[in-house]
XYZ file of C-alpha atoms in Angstrom:
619
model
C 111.812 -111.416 -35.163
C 114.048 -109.027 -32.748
C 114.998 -110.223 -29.788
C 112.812 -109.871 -26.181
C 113.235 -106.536 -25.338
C 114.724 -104.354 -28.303
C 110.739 -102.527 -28.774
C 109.566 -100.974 -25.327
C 105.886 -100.220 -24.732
C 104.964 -96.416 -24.775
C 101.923 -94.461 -24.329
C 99.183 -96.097 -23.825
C 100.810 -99.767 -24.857
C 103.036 -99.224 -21.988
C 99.474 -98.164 -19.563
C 98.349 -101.265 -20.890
C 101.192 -103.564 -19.694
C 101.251 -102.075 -16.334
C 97.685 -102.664 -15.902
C 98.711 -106.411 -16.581
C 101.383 -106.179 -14.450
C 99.359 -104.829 -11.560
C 96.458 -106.974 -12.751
C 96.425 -111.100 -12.903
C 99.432 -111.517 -14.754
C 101.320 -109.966 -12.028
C 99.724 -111.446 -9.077
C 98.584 -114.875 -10.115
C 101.479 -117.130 -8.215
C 99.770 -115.345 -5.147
C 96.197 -115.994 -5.877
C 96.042 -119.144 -7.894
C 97.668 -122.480 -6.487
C 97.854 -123.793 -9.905
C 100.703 -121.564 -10.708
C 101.586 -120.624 -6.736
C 104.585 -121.929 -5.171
C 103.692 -125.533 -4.726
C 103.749 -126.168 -8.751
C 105.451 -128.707 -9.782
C 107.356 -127.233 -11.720
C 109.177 -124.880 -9.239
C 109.572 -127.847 -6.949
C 105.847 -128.773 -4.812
C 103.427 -131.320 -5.317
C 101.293 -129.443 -7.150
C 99.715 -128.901 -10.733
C 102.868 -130.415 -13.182
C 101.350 -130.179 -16.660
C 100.819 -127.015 -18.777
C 99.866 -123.930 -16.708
C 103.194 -123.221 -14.926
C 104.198 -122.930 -18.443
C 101.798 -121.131 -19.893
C 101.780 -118.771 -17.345
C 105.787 -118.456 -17.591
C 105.318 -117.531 -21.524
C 103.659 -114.087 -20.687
C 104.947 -113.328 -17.640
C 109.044 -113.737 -18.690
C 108.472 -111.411 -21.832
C 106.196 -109.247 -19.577
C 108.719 -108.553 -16.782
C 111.233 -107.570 -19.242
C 109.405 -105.696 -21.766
C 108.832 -103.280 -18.485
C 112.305 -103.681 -16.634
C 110.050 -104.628 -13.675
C 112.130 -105.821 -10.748
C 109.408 -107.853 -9.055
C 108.148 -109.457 -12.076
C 111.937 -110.483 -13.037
C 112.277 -111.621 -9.543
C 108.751 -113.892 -10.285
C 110.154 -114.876 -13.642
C 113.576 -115.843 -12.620
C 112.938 -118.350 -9.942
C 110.892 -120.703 -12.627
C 113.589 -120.272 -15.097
C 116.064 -121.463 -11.993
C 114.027 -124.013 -11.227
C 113.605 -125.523 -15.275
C 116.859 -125.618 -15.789
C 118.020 -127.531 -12.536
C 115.378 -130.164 -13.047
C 117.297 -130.834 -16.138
C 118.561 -134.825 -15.695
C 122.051 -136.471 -16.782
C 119.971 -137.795 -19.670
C 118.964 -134.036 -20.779
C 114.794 -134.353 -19.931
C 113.727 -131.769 -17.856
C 110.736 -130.703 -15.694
C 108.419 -132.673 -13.056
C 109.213 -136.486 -13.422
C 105.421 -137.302 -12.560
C 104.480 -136.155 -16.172
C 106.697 -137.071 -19.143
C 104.384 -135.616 -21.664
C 105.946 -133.682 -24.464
C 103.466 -130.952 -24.754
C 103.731 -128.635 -21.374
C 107.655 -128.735 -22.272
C 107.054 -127.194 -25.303
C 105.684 -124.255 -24.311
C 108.299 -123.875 -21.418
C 110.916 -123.935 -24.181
C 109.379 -120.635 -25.962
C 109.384 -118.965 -22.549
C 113.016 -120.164 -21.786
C 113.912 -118.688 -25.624
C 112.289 -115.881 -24.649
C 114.861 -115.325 -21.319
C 117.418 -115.938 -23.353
C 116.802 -113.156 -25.908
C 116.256 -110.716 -23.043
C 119.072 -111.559 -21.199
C 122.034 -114.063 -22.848
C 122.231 -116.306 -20.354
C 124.297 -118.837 -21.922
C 122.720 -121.909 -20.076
C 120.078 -121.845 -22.404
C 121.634 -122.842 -25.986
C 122.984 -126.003 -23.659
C 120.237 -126.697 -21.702
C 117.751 -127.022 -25.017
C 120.762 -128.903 -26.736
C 120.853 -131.634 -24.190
C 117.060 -131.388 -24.661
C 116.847 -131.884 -27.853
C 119.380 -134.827 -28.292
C 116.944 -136.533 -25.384
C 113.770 -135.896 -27.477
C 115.520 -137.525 -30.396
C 116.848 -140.202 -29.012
C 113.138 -140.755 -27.051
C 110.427 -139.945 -29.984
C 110.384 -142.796 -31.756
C 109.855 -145.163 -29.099
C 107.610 -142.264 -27.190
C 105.980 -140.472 -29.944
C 104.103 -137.530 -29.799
C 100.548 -138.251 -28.224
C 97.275 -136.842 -27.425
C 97.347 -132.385 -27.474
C 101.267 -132.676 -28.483
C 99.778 -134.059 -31.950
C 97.780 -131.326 -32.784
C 100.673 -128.990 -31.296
C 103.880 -130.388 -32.495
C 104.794 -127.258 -34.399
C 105.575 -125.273 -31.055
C 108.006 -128.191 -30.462
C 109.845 -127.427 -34.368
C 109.520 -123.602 -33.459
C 111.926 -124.312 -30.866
C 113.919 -126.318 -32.682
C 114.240 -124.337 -35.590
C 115.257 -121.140 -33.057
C 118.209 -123.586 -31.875
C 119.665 -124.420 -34.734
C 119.544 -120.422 -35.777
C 121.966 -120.540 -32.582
C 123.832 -123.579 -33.324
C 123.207 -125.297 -37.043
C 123.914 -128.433 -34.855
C 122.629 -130.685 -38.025
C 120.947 -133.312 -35.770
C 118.318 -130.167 -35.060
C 117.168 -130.798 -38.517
C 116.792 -134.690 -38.305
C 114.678 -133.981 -34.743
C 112.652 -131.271 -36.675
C 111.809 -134.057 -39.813
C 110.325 -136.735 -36.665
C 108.987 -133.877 -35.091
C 106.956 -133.205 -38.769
C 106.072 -136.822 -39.462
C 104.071 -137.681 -35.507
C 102.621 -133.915 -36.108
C 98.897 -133.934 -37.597
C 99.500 -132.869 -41.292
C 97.580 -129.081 -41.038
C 98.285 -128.538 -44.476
C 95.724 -131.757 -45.344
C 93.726 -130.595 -43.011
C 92.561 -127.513 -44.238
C 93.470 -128.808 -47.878
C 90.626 -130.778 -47.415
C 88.387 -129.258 -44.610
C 85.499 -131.280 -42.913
C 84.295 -129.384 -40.503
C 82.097 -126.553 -42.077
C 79.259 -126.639 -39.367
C 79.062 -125.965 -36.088
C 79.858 -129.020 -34.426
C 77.456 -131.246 -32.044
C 76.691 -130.429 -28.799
C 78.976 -132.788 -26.748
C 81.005 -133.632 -29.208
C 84.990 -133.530 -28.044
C 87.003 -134.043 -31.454
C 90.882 -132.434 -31.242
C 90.436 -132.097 -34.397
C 88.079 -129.126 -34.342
C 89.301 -127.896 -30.675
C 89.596 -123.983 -31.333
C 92.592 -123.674 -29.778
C 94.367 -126.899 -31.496
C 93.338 -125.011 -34.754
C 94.566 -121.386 -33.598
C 98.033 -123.301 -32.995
C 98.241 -125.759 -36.501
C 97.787 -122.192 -37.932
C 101.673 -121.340 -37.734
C 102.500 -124.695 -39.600
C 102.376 -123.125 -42.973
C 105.447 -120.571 -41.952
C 107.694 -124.076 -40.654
C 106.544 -125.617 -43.972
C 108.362 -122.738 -45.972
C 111.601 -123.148 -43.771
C 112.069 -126.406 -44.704
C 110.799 -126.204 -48.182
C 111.906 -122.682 -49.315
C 111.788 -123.148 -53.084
C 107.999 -123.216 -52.886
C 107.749 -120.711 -50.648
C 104.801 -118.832 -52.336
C 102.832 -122.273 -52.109
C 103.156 -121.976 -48.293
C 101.836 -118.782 -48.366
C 98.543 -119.140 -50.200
C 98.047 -122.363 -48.240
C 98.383 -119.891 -45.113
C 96.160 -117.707 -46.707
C 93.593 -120.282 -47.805
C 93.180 -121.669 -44.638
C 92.555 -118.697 -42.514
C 90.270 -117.771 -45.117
C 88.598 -121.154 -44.978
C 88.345 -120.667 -41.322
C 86.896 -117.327 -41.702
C 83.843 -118.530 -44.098
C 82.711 -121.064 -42.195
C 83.035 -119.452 -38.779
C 84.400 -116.161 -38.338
C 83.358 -113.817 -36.669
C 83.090 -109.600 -36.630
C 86.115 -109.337 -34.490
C 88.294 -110.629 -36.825
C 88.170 -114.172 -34.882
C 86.813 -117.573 -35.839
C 84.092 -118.930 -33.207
C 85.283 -122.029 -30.589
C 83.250 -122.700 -27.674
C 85.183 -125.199 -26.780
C 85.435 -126.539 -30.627
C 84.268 -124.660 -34.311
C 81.120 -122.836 -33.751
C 79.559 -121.404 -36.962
C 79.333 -117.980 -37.306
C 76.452 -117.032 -35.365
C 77.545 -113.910 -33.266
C 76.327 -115.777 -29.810
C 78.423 -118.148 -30.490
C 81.436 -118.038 -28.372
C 85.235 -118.105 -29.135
C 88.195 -118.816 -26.292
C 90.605 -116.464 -24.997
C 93.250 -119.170 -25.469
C 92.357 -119.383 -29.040
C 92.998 -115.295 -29.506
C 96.312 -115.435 -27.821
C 97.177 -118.343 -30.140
C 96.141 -116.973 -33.267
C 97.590 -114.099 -32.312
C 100.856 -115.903 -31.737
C 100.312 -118.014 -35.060
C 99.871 -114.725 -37.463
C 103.045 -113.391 -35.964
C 104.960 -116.453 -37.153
C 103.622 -116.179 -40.677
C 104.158 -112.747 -40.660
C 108.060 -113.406 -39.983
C 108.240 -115.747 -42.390
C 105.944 -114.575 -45.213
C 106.157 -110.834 -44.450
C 102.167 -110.495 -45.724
C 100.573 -107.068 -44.708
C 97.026 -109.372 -44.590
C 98.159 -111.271 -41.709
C 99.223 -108.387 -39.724
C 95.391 -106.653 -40.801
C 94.221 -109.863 -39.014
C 96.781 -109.255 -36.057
C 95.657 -106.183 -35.504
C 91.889 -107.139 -35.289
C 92.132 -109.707 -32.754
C 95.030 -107.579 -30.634
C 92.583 -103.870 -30.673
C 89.040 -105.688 -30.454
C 89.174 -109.926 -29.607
C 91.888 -109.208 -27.085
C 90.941 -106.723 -25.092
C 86.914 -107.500 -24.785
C 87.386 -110.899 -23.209
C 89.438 -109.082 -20.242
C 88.285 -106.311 -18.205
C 89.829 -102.764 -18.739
C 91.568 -103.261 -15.254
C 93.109 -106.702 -16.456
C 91.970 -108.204 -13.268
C 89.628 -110.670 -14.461
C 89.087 -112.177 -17.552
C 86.234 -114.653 -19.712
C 86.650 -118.154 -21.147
C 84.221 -117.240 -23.969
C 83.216 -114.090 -25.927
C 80.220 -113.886 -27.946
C 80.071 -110.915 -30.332
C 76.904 -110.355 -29.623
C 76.968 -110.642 -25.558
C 74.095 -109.079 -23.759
C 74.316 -110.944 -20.556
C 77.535 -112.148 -19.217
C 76.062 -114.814 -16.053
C 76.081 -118.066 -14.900
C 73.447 -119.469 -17.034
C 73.197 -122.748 -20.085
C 74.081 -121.695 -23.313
C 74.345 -122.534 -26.497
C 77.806 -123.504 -26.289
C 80.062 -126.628 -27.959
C 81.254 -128.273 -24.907
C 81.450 -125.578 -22.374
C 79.913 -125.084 -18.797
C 77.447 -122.415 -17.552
C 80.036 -119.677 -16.028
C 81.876 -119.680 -19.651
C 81.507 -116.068 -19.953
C 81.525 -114.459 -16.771
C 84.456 -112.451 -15.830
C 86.801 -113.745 -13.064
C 89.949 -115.884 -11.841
C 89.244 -119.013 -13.386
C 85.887 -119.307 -15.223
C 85.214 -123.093 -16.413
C 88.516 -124.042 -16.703
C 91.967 -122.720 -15.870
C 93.940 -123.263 -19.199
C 93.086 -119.367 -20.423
C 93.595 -117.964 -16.668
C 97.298 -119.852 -17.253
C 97.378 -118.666 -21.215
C 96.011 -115.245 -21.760
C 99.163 -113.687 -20.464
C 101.126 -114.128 -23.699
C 99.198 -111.542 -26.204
C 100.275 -108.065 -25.189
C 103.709 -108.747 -24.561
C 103.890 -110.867 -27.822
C 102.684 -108.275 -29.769
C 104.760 -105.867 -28.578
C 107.620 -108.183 -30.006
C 105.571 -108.178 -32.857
C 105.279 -104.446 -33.739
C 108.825 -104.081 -35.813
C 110.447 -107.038 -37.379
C 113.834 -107.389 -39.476
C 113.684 -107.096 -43.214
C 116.304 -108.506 -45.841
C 118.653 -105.338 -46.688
C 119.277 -104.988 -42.875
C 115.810 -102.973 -43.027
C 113.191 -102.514 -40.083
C 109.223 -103.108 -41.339
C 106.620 -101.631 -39.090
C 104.190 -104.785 -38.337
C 101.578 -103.709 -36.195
C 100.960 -100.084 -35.164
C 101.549 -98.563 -31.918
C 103.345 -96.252 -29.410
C 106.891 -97.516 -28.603
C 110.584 -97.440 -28.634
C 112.763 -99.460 -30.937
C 116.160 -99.961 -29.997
C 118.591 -101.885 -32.202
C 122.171 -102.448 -34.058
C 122.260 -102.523 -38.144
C 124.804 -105.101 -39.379
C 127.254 -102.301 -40.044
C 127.249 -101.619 -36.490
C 125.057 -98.207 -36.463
C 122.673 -97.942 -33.864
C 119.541 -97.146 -34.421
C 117.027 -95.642 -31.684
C 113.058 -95.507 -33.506
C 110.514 -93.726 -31.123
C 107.166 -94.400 -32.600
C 104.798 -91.783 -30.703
C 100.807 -92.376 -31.658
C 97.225 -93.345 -30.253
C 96.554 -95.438 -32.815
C 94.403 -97.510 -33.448
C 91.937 -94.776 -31.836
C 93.891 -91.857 -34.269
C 94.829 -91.766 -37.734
C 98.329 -90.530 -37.448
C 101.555 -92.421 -36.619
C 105.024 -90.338 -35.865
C 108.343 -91.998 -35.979
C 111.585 -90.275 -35.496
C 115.229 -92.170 -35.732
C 118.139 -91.428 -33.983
C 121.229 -92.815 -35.369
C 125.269 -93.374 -33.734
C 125.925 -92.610 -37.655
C 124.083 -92.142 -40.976
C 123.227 -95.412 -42.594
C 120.918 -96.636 -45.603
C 118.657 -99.023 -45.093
C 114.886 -99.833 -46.044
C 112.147 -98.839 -43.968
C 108.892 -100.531 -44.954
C 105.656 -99.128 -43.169
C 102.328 -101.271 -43.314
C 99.460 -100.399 -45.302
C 96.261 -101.972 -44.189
C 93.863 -103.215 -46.251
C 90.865 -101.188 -45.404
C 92.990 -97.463 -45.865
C 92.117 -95.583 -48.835
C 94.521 -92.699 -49.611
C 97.853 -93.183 -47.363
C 99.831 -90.440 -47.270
C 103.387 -90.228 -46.348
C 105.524 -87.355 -45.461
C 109.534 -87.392 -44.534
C 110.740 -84.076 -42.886
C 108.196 -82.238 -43.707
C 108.086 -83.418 -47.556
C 105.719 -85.806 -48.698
C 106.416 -88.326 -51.002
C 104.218 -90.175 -53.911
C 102.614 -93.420 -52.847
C 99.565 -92.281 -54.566
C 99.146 -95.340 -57.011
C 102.322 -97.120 -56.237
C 101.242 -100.424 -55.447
C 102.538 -101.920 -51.773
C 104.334 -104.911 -51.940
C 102.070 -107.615 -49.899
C 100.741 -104.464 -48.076
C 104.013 -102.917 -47.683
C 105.658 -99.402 -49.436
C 109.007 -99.318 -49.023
C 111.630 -96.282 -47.781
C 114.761 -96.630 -49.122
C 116.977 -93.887 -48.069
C 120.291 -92.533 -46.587
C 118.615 -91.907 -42.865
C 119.746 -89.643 -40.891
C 119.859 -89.060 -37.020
C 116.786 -86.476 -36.759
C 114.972 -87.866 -39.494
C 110.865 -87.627 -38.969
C 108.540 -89.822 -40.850
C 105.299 -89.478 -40.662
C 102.031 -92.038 -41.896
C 98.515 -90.617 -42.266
C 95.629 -93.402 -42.474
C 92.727 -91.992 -42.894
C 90.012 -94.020 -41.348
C 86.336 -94.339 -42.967
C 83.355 -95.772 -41.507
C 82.714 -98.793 -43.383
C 79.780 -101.444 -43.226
C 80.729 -105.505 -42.476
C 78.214 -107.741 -44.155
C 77.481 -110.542 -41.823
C 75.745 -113.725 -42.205
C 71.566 -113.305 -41.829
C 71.896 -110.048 -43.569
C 73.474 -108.371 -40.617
C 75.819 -105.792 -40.406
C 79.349 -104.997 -38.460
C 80.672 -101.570 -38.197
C 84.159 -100.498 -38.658
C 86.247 -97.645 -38.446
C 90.162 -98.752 -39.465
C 91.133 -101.661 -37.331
C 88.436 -101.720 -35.064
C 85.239 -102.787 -34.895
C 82.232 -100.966 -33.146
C 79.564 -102.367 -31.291
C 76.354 -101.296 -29.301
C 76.919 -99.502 -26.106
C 75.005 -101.090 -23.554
C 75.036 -99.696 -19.706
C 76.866 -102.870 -17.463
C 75.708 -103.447 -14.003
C 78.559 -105.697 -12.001
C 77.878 -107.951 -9.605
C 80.469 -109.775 -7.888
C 79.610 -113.468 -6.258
C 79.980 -114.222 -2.773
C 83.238 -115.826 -1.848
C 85.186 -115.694 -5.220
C 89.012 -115.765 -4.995
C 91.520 -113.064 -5.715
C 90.237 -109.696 -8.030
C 86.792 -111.999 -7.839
C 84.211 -113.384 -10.239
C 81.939 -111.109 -11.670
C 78.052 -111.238 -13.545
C 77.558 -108.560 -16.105
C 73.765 -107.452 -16.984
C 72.662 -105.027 -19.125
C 71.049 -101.144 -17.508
C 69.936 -100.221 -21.524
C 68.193 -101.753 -24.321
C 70.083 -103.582 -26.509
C 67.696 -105.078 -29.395
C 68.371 -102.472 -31.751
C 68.700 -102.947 -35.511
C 70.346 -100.476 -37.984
C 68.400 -98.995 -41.630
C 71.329 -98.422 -44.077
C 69.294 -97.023 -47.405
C 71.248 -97.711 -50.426
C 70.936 -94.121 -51.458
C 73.525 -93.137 -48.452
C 76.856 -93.493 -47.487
C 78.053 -94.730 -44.276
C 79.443 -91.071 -43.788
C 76.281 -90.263 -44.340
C 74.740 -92.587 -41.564
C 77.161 -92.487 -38.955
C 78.808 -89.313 -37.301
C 82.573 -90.291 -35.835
C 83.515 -88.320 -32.603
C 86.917 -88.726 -30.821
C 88.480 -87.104 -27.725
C 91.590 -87.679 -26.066
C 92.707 -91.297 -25.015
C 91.978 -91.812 -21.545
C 93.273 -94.472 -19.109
C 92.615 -97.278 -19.119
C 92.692 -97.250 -22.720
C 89.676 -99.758 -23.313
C 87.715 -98.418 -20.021
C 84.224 -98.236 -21.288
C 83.167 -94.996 -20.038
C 85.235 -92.635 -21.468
C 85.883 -93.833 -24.898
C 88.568 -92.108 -27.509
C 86.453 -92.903 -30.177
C 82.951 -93.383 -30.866
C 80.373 -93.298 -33.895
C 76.602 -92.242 -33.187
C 74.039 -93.022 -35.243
C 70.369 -94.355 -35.407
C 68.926 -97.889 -34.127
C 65.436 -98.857 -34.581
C 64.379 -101.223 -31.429
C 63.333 -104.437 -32.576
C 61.004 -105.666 -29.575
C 60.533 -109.292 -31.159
C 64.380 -109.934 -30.686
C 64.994 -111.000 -27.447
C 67.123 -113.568 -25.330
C 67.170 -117.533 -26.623
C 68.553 -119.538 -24.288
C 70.391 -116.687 -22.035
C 72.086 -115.002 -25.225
C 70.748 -112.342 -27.611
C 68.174 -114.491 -29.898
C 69.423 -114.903 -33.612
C 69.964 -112.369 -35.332
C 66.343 -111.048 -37.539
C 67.353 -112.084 -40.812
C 64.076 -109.752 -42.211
C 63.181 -106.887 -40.135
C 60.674 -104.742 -41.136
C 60.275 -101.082 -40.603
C 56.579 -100.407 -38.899
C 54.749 -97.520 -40.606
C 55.013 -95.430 -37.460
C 58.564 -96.781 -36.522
C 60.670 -93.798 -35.277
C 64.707 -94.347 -35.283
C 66.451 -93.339 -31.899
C 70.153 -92.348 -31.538
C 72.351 -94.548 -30.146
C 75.980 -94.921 -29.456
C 78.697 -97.257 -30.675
C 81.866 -97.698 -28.947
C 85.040 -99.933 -29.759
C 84.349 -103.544 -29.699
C 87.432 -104.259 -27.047
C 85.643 -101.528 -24.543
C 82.082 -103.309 -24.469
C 82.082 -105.975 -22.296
C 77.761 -106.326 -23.065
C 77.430 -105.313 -27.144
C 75.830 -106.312 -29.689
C 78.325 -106.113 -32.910
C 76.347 -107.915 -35.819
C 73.342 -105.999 -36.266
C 69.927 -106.855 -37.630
C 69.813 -105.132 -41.195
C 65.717 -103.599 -40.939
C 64.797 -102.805 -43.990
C 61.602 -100.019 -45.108
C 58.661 -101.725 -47.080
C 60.208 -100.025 -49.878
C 63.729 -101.754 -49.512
C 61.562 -104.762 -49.388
């Protein structure tokens, strides 16, 4: 990983953090008391468990990912107010609540202050911690979430003794390991392969617990680096695991509050995108797999986005894939209440409204990473500025100018103090046929050489001037579903139904407000795809420029049209979109009507996985 602060938004990345910044991130202290000045952890009587730190994990990257003085200003007086609480004995934080858990995600966001700005209190502070939590686990061991979630706790360790190689770091991260639930036997051998009961409240198949054992696998290979490729096909296994038995179109597995099945009305929690978010981003650093950063870049241009509303001023607890009606109403959820998935401050419970901060600004961290060979390998794509010093001591300034993922093309030009050689390694994804590459002008032969994990590799004398440019050409390509249903794709994102949105917001709701979404348009449409054509055949791509905000749902950059056949029998079960018609038939006298498909992360009402209707012929 780079430190906090060497990529810089651009474009419409940067529009997008601003929006946050003006949005909840940047105004929740004043609007939620949970986080407001009377938390416990900056001093009051108030909340003193997770959400001050949660919240401090998106907003410290936030503030200086954008240089924004009144963010920094926000940001600061929690860091201040951590480190003071800081005892003789080296705990930390409010003395009503010695849990381990909320302290390990206020450790990422100090790590995070430190990378942006060197304060040197930091490396002491977590060193005093640390030689606490040592002396203090075996007599108070890890308990209830911190079980589940020990592996933040050896992230943080591991990140010190980078710092340090103080060797009693390694002998907290081996107790650390042995109280922390074994993920690697968990998904070795997986249980849970159905939704799970109504009611039911196991950790052990919380959606968010999951999203977080996910980064295990990467901690595993630290410590046991001659097996390394084990590691990463248990990584790979598991997601995949996860994916089968309930993943979704959106590049998410389902979680309402715990493992859902794969029916699209099931719903998945923000929390649980942020964290496997933050999870593939681990095992991307460590394993440097081009699959995990496909997956990254689902969830970041289509989970992400969705569940908050283009202004970033409200946001849901669930998304369904298939979400029609967005009120306060019972549904077929896990173990969550009726206002799940309306939009607003705090819908059903407050841990997302205190989490959700974390995944822009973490990807943004995420988009370049270091390689061996003193190289720079372009992770996730999008507009911004790199800014960083080879071991030699050139500096090198990368602007990476594109609207991608809604274009094809990504720029990148390098500015360097000198000229220097070094590997550049640009991402392939998985779905792109027929990369091209050209440097200067000249192109240059990938054409059948194969990428390494999803990877080609530039190995040059660069030059200050230099211009490399990527061309992914993006096809529309069908999504088999469970029930014979069908997602639509173009590159990383996934399309879905557009659907006209009526808001209403309720009386007497707090800060930006709680809103109801209902649908103005029909939305029980199914799609014919006749074997004998293509889905360039079937659907007709349009784009136009990008317009602000970038996942507004009126003026979309991209969209495919193409023809839906109303199904009038498929209606609402229980307040959602009914399951999906595993065999629709064509009538006789059925007539197809056009219809429009936008990007999943602009539809707040879609429907995603579509019924598959088939001719009496196809039957």
């Amino acid at each position: 990983m780079l430190p906090t602060g060497a990529i810089r938004p651009a474009g419409w990345l940067y529009e997008q953090l601003q929006l946050q910044a003006q949005g909840l991130t940047g105004h929740l202290d004043e609007i939620w008391p949970d986080v407001g000045p009377n938390s416990e952890w900056l001093g009051g009587t108030g909340e003193g468990w997770e959400r001050g730190p949660y919240y401090c994990d998106g907003l410290i990257p936030l503030a200086y990912l954008l240089q924004d003085e009144r963010l920094i200003k926000k940001a600061q007086q929690w860091v201040e107010h951590a480190l003071n609480s800081q005892g003789e004995d080296g705990q930390f934080g409010p003395r009503s609540n010695q849990d381990w858990w909320p302290r390990m995600v206020m450790l990422k966001a100090l790590i995070q202050y430190y990378e942006a700005t060197q304060d040197p209190r930091i490396p002491d502070f977590m060193t005093r911690y640390f030689r606490y939590q040592l002396a203090h686990l075996t007599q108070q061991p890890l308990r209830d979430w911190a079980i589940q979630r020990g592996y933040d706790n050896v992230l943080c360790v591991y990140w010190l003794y980078a710092q340090t190689h103080e060797p009693f770091l390694l002998e907290l991260v081996a107790l650390l390991e042995k109280q922390t639930l074994s993920w690697a036997d968990y998904f070795e051998n997986f249980a849970y392969k159905e939704r799970q009961p109504t009611g039911d409240n196991n950790r052990l198949t919380h959606v968010v617990n999951v999203a977080m054992g996910l980064k295990a696998f990467a901690f595993h290979a630290m410590r046991d680096r001659n097996n390394r490729h084990q590691h990463l096909q248990a990584a790979k296994e598991a997601i995949a695991t996860l994916m089968r038995y309930h993943g979704q179109v959106q590049g998410a597995f389902s979680g309402d509050e715990h493992l859902a099945g794969t029916d699209p009305t099931q719903g998945v929690e923000l929390c649980a995108i942020v964290e496997f978010m933050f999870s593939l981003e681990q095992l991307i650093c460590m394993f440097g797999a081009g699959q995990f950063a496909d997956q990254l870049e689902s969830l970041a241009y289509n989970a992400l986005p969705t569940t908050i509303t283009a202004d970033m001023r409200a946001h849901q607890y669930d998304q369904q894939p298939n979400q029609v009606t967005c009120t306060i109403a019972k549904r077929n959820w896990t173990l969550n209440g009726d206002d799940s998935n309306i939009f607003g401050l705090a819908p059903h419970f407050g841990c997302c409204t205190a989490n959700m901060h974390q995944g822009w600004p973490k990807l943004v961290q995420s988009l370049w990473m270091g390689t061996d060979g003193d190289g720079l390998a372009a992770i996730a794509y999008a507009p911004c500025t790199l800014q960083t010093r080879l071991a030699n001591g050139t500096e090198v300034t990368l602007e990476e100018t594109t609207s991608y993922p809604f274009e094809e093309t990504v720029r990148f030009s390098l500015q360097l103090s000198q000229s220097a050689t070094f590997p550049m390694r640009l991402r392939i994804p998985g779905w792109c046929k027929n990369a091209s590459v050209t440097i200067n002008g000249q192109q240059i032969g990938i054409v059948g050489q194969e990428a390494e994990q999803g990877f080609i590799s530039l190995q040059r004398t660069w030059q200050s001037g230099d211009r490399v440019e990527l061309h992914l050409p993006m096809e529309v390509r069908e999504i088999p579903r469970p029930r014979d249903a069908i997602g639509v794709a173009l590159g990383p994102l996934v399309f879905a139904l557009r659907i006209g949105e009526e808001w209403t917001r309720l009386p007497d709701t707090p800060g930006f407000g709680d809103w109801e979404v209902r649908p103005m348009t029909t939305w029980n449409y199914g799609l014919s795809t006749p074997t004998d054509q293509s889905p360039a055949d079937l659907y007709r791509v349009e784009r136009g420029p990008l317009t602000m905000p970038p996942f507004g749902h009126e003026q979309t950059a991209v969209r495919i049209r193409t023809s839906g056949y109303k199904l009038p029998e498929w209606s609402l079960v229980q307040n959602s979109a009914g399951p999906v018609p595993s065999d629709a038939r064509l009538p006789a006298d059925s007539t197809p009507e056009a219809i429009m498909l936008i990007p999943y992360g602009c539809a707040r009402l879609r429907i995603a996985e579509f019924p598959h209707v088939k001719s009496t012929a196809q039957a």
